[in-house]
PDB file of C-alpha atoms in Angstrom:
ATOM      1  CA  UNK G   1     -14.594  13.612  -9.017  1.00  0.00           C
ATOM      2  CA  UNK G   2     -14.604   9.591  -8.523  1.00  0.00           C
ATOM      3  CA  UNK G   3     -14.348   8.812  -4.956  1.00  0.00           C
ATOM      4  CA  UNK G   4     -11.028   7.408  -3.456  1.00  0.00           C
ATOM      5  CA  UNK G   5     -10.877   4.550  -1.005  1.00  0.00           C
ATOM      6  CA  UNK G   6      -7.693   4.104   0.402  1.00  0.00           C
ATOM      7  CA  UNK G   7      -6.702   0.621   1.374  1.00  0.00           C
ATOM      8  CA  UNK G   8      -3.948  -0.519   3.551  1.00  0.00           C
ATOM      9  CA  UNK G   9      -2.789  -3.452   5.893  1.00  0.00           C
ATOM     10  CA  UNK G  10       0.098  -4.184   7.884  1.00  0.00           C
ATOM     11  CA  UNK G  11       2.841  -6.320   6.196  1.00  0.00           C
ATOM     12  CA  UNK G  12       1.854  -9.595   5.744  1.00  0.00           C
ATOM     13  CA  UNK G  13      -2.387  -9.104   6.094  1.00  0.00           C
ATOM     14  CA  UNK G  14      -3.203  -9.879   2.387  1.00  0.00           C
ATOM     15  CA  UNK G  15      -3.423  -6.693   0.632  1.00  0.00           C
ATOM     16  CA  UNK G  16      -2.732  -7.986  -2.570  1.00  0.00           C
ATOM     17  CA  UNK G  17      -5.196 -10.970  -2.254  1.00  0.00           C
ATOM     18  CA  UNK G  18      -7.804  -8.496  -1.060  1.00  0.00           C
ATOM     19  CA  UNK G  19      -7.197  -5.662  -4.317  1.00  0.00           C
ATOM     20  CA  UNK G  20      -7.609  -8.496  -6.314  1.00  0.00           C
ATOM     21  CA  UNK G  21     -10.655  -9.493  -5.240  1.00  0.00           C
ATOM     22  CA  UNK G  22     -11.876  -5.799  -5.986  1.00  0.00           C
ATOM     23  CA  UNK G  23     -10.247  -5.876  -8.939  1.00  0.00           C
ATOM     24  CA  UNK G  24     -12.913  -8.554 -10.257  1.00  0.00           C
ATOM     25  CA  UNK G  25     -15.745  -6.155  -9.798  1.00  0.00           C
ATOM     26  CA  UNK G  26     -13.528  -3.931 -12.042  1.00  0.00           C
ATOM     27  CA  UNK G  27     -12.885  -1.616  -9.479  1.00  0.00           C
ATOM     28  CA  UNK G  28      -9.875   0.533 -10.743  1.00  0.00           C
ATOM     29  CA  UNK G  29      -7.181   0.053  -8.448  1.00  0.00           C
ATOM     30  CA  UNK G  30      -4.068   2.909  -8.116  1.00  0.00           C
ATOM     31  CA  UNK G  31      -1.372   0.819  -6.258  1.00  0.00           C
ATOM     32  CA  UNK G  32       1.444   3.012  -4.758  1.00  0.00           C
ATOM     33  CA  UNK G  33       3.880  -0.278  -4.466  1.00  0.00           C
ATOM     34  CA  UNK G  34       3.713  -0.569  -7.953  1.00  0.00           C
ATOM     35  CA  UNK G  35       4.628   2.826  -8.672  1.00  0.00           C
ATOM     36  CA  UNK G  36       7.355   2.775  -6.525  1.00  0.00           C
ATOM     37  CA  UNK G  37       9.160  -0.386  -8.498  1.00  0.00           C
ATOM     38  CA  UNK G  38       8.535   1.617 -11.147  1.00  0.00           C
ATOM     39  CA  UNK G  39      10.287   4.686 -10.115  1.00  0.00           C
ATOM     40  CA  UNK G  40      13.480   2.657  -8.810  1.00  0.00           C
ATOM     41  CA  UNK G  41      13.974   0.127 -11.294  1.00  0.00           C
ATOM     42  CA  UNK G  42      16.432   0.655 -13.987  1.00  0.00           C
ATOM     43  CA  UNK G  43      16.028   3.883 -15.476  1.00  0.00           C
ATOM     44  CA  UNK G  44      13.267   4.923 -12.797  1.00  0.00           C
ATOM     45  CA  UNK G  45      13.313   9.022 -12.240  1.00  0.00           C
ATOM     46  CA  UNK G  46      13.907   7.966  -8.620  1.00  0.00           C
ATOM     47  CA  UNK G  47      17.043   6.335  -9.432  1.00  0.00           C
ATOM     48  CA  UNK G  48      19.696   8.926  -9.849  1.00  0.00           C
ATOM     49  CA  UNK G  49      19.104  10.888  -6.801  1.00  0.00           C
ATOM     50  CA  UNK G  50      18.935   7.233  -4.578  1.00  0.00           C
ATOM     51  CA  UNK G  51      22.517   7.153  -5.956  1.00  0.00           C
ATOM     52  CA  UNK G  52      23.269  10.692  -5.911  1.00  0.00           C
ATOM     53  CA  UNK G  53      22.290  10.097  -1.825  1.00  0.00           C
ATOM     54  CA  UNK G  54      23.387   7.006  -0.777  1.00  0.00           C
ATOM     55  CA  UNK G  55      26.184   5.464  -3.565  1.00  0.00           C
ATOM     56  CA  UNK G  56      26.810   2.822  -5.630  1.00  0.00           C
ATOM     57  CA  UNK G  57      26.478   0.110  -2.986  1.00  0.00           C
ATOM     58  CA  UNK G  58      22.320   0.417  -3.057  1.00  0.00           C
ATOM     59  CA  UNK G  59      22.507   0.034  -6.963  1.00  0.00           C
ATOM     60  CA  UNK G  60      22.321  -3.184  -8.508  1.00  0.00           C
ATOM     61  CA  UNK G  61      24.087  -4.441 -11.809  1.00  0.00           C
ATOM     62  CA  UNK G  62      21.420  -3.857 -13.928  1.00  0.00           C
ATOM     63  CA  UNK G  63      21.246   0.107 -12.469  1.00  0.00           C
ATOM     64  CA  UNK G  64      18.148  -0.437 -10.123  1.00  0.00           C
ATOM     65  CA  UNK G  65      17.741   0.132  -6.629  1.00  0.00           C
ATOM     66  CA  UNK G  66      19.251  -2.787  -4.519  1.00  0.00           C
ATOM     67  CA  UNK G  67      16.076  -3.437  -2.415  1.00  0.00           C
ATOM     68  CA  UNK G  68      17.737  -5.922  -0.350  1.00  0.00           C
ATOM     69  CA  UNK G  69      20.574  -3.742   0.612  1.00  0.00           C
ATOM     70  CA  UNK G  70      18.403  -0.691   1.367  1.00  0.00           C
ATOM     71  CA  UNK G  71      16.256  -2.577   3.292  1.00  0.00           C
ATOM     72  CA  UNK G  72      18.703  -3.814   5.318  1.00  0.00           C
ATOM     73  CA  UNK G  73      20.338  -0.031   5.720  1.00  0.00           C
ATOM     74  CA  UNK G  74      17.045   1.601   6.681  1.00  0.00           C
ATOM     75  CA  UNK G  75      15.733  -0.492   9.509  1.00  0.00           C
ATOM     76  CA  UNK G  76      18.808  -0.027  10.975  1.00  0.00           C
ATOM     77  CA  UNK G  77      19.369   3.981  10.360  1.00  0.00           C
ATOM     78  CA  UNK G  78      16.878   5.950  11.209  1.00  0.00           C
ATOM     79  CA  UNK G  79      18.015   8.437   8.891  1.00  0.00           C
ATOM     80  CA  UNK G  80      18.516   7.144   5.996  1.00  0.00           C
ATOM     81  CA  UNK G  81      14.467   5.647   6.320  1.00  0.00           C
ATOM     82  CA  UNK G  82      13.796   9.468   6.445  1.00  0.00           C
ATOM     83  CA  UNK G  83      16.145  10.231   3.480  1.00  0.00           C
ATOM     84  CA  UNK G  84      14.882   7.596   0.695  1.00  0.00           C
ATOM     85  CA  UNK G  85      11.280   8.549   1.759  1.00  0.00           C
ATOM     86  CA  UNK G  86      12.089  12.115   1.266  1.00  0.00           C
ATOM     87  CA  UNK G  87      12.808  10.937  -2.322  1.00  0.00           C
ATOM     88  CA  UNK G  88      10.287   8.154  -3.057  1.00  0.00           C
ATOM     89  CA  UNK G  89       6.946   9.822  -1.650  1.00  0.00           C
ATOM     90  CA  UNK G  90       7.031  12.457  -3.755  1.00  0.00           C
ATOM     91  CA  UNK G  91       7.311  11.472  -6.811  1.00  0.00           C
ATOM     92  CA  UNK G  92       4.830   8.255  -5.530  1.00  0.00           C
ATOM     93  CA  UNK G  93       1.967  10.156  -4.860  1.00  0.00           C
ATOM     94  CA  UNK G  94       2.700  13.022  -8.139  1.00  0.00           C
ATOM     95  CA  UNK G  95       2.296   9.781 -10.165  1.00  0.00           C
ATOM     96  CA  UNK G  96      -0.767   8.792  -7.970  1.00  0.00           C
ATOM     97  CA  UNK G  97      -2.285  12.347  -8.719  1.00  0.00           C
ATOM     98  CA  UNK G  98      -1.518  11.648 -12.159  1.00  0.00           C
ATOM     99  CA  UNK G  99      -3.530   8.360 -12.406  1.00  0.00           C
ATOM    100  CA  UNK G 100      -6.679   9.843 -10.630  1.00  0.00           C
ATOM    101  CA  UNK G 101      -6.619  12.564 -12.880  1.00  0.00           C
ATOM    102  CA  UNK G 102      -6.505  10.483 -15.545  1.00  0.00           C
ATOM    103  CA  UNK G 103      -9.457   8.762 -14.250  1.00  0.00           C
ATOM    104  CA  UNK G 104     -11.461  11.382 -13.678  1.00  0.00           C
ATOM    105  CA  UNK G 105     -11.297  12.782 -17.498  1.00  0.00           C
ATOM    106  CA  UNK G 106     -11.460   9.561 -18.497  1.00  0.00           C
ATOM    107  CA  UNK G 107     -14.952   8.569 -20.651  1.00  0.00           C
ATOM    108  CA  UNK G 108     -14.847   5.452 -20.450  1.00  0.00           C
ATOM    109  CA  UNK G 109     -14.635   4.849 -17.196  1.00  0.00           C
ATOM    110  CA  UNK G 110     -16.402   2.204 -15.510  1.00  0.00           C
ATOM    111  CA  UNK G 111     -15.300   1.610 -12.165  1.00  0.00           C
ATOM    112  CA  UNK G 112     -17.712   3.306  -9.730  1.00  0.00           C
ATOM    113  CA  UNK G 113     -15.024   4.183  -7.570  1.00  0.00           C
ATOM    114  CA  UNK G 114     -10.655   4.283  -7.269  1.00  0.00           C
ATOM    115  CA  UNK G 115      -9.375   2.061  -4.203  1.00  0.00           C
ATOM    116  CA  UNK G 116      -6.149   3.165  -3.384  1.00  0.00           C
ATOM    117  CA  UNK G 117      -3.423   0.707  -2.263  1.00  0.00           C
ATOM    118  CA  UNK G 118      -0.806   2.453  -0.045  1.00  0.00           C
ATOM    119  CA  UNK G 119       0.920   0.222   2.527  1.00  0.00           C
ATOM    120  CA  UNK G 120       2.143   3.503   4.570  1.00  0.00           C
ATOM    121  CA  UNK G 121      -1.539   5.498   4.130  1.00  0.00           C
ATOM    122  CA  UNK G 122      -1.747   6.118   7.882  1.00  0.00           C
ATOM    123  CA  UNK G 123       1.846   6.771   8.739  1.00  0.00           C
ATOM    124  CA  UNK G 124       2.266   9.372   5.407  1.00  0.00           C
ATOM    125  CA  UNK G 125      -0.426  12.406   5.847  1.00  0.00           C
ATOM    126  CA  UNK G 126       0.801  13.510   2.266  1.00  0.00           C
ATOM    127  CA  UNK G 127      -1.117  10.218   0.995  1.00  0.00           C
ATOM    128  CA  UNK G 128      -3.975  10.027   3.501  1.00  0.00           C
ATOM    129  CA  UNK G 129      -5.334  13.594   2.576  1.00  0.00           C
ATOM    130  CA  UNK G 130      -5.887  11.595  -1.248  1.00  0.00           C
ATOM    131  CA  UNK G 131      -8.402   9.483   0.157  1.00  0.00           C
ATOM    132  CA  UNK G 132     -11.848  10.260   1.275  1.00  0.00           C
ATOM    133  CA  UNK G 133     -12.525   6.876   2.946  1.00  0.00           C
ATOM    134  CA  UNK G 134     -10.260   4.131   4.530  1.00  0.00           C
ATOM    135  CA  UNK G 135      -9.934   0.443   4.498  1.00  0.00           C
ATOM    136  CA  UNK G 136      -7.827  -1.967   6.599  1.00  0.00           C
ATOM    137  CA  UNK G 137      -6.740  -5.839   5.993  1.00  0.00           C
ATOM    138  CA  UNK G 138      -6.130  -6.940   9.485  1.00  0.00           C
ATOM    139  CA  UNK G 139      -5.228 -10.424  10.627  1.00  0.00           C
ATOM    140  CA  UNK G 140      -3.507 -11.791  13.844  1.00  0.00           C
ATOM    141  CA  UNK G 141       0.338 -10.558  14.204  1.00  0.00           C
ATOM    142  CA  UNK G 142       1.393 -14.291  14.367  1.00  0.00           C
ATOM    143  CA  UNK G 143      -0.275 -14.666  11.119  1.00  0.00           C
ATOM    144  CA  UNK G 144       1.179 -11.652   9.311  1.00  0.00           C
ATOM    145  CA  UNK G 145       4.704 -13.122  10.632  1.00  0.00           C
ATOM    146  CA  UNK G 146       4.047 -16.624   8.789  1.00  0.00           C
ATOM    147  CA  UNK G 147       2.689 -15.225   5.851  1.00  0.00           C
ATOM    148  CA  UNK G 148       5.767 -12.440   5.368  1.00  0.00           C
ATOM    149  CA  UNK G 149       7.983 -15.009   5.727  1.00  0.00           C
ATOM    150  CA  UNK G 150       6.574 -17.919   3.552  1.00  0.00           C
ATOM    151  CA  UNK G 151       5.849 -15.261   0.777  1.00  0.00           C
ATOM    152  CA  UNK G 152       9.584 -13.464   1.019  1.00  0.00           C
ATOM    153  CA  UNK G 153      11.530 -15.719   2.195  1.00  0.00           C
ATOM    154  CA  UNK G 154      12.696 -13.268   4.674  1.00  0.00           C
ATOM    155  CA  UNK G 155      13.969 -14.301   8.331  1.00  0.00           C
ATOM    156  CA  UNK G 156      11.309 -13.718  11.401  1.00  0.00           C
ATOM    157  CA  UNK G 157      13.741 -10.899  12.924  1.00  0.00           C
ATOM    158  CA  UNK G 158      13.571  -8.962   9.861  1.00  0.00           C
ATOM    159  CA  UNK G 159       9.484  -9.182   9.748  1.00  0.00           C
ATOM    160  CA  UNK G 160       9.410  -8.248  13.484  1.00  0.00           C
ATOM    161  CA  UNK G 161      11.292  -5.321  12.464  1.00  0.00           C
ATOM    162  CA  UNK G 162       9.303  -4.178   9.479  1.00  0.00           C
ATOM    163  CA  UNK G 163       6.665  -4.648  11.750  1.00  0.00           C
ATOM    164  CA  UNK G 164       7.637  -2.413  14.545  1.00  0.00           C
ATOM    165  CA  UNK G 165       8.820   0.471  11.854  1.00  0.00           C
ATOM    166  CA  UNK G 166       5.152   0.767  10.801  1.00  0.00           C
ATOM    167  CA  UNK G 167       2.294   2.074  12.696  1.00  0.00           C
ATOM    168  CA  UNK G 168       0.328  -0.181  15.623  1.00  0.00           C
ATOM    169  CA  UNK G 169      -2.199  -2.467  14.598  1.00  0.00           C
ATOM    170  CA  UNK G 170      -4.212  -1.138  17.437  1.00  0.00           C
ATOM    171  CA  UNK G 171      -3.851   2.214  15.897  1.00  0.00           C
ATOM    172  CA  UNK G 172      -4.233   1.089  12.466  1.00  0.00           C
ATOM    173  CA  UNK G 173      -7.749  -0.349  13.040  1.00  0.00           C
ATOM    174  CA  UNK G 174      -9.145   2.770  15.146  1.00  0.00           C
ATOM    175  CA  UNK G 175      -8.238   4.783  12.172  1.00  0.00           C
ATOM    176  CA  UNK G 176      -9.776   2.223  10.035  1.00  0.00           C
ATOM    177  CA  UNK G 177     -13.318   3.663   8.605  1.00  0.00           C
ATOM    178  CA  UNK G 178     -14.055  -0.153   7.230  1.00  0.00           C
ATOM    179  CA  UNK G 179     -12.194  -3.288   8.217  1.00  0.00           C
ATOM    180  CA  UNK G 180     -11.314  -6.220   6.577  1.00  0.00           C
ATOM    181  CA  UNK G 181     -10.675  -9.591   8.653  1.00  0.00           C
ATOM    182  CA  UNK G 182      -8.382 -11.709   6.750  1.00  0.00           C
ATOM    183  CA  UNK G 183      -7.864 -14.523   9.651  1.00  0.00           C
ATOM    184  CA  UNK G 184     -10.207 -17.209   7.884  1.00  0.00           C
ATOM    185  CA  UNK G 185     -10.016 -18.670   4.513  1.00  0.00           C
ATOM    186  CA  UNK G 186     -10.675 -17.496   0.582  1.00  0.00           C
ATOM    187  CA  UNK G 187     -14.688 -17.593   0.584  1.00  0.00           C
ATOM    188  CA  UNK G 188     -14.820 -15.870   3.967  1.00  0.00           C
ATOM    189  CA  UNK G 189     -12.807 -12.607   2.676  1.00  0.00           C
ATOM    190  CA  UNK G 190     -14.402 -12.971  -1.056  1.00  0.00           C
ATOM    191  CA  UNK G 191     -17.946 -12.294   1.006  1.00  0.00           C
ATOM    192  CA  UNK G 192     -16.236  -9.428   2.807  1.00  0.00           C
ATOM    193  CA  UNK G 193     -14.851  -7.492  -0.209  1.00  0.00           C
ATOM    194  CA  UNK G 194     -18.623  -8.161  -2.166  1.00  0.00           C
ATOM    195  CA  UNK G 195     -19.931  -6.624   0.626  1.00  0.00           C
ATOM    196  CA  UNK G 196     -17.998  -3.908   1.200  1.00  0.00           C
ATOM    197  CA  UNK G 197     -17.646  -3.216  -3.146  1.00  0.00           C
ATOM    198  CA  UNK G 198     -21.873  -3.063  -2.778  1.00  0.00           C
ATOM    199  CA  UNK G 199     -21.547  -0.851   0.381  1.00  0.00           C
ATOM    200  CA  UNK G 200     -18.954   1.609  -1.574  1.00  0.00           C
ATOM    201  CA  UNK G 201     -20.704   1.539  -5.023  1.00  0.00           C
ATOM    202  CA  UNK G 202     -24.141   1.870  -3.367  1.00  0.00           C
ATOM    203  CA  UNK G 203     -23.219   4.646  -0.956  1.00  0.00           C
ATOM    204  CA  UNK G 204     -20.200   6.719  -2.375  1.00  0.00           C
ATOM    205  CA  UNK G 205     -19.932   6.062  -6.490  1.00  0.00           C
ATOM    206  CA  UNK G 206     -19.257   9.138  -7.621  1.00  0.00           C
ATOM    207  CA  UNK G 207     -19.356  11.247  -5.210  1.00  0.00           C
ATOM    208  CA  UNK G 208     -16.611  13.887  -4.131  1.00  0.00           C
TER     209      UNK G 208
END
């Protein structure tokens, strides 16, 4: 079975920037934020039990999930958090198990190994027990702030708050099996990902 390096990142640390540096290597790359806009746009299996649950309000015209709305609900009730990702996890990681499946029988196959992209990895066990080895983006929390906010468009408060509903950066890195520092500029994380991609291929390709 292809081995499974899971990446994740506080909001805001460049997770995207760093998959697609891996991505050039032609590591295959399972992204669970991507399945989960799939799942809740229009039409989206996720779709009619988010409305069964929580009305028409967190629908939007064209019959996908508001996210704006439900973002908005779920940092403020506790419960309702709980109740989407009752619904969403799921059927995120049955698609996930899916995909690796898929590239397991897969003969064609060249990526030497699957890297993993789940935002939540550490704070969901039902996703962590799919990797075999972890990965963290970390940068300074002032950093992650600027960046969440440039690239959203959202307002510092709500960042903060994202921030807090995830789990500690402190925590997050003494979890972390590798780390990536994503502080500096484009070259200096390019070196870190070619590293790490020889490091992964060299030591783990292929193994279960």
């Amino acid at each position: 079975m292809i081995y499974r390096v899971g990446l994740t990142g506080g909001i805001g640390s460049g997770k995207s920037t760093v998959t697609s540096l891996f991505k050039e290597y032609g590591v295959l790359v399972i992204d669970s934020d991507v399945i989960s806009h799939q799942v809740t746009q229009s039409g989206g299996i996720a779709i009619a039990e988010i409305h069964a649950t929580f009305g028409d309000d967190y629908i939007d015209s064209n019959g996908a999930l508001d996210r704006a709305r439900m973002r908005q609900l779920i940092f403020s009730d506790h419960a309702a958090k709980l109740s989407l990702e009752a619904i969403l996890h799921p059927l995120i990681r049955a698609e996930i198990l899916v995909q690796i499946g898929n590239a397991n029988t897969s003969s064609t196959l060249a990526s030497p190994y699957l890297l993993l992209v789940i935002p939540l990895l550490f704070e969901t066990p039902s996703y962590h027990e799919l990797v075999q080895r972890t990965l963290v983006v970390d940068c300074a929390e002032t950093t992650q702030v600027a960046r969440t906010i440039q690239r959203s468009g959202l307002d510092e408060q709500t960042v903060h708050t994202i921030m807090a509903s995830q789990i500690t950066r402190a925590e997050r890195l003494r979890l972390a099996d590798e780390i990536i520092q994503n502080d500096g500029n484009l070259d200096t994380l390019r070196q870190q990902v070619h590293q790490l991609h020889l490091h992964y291929k060299c030591n783990f390709s292929g193994v279960d």
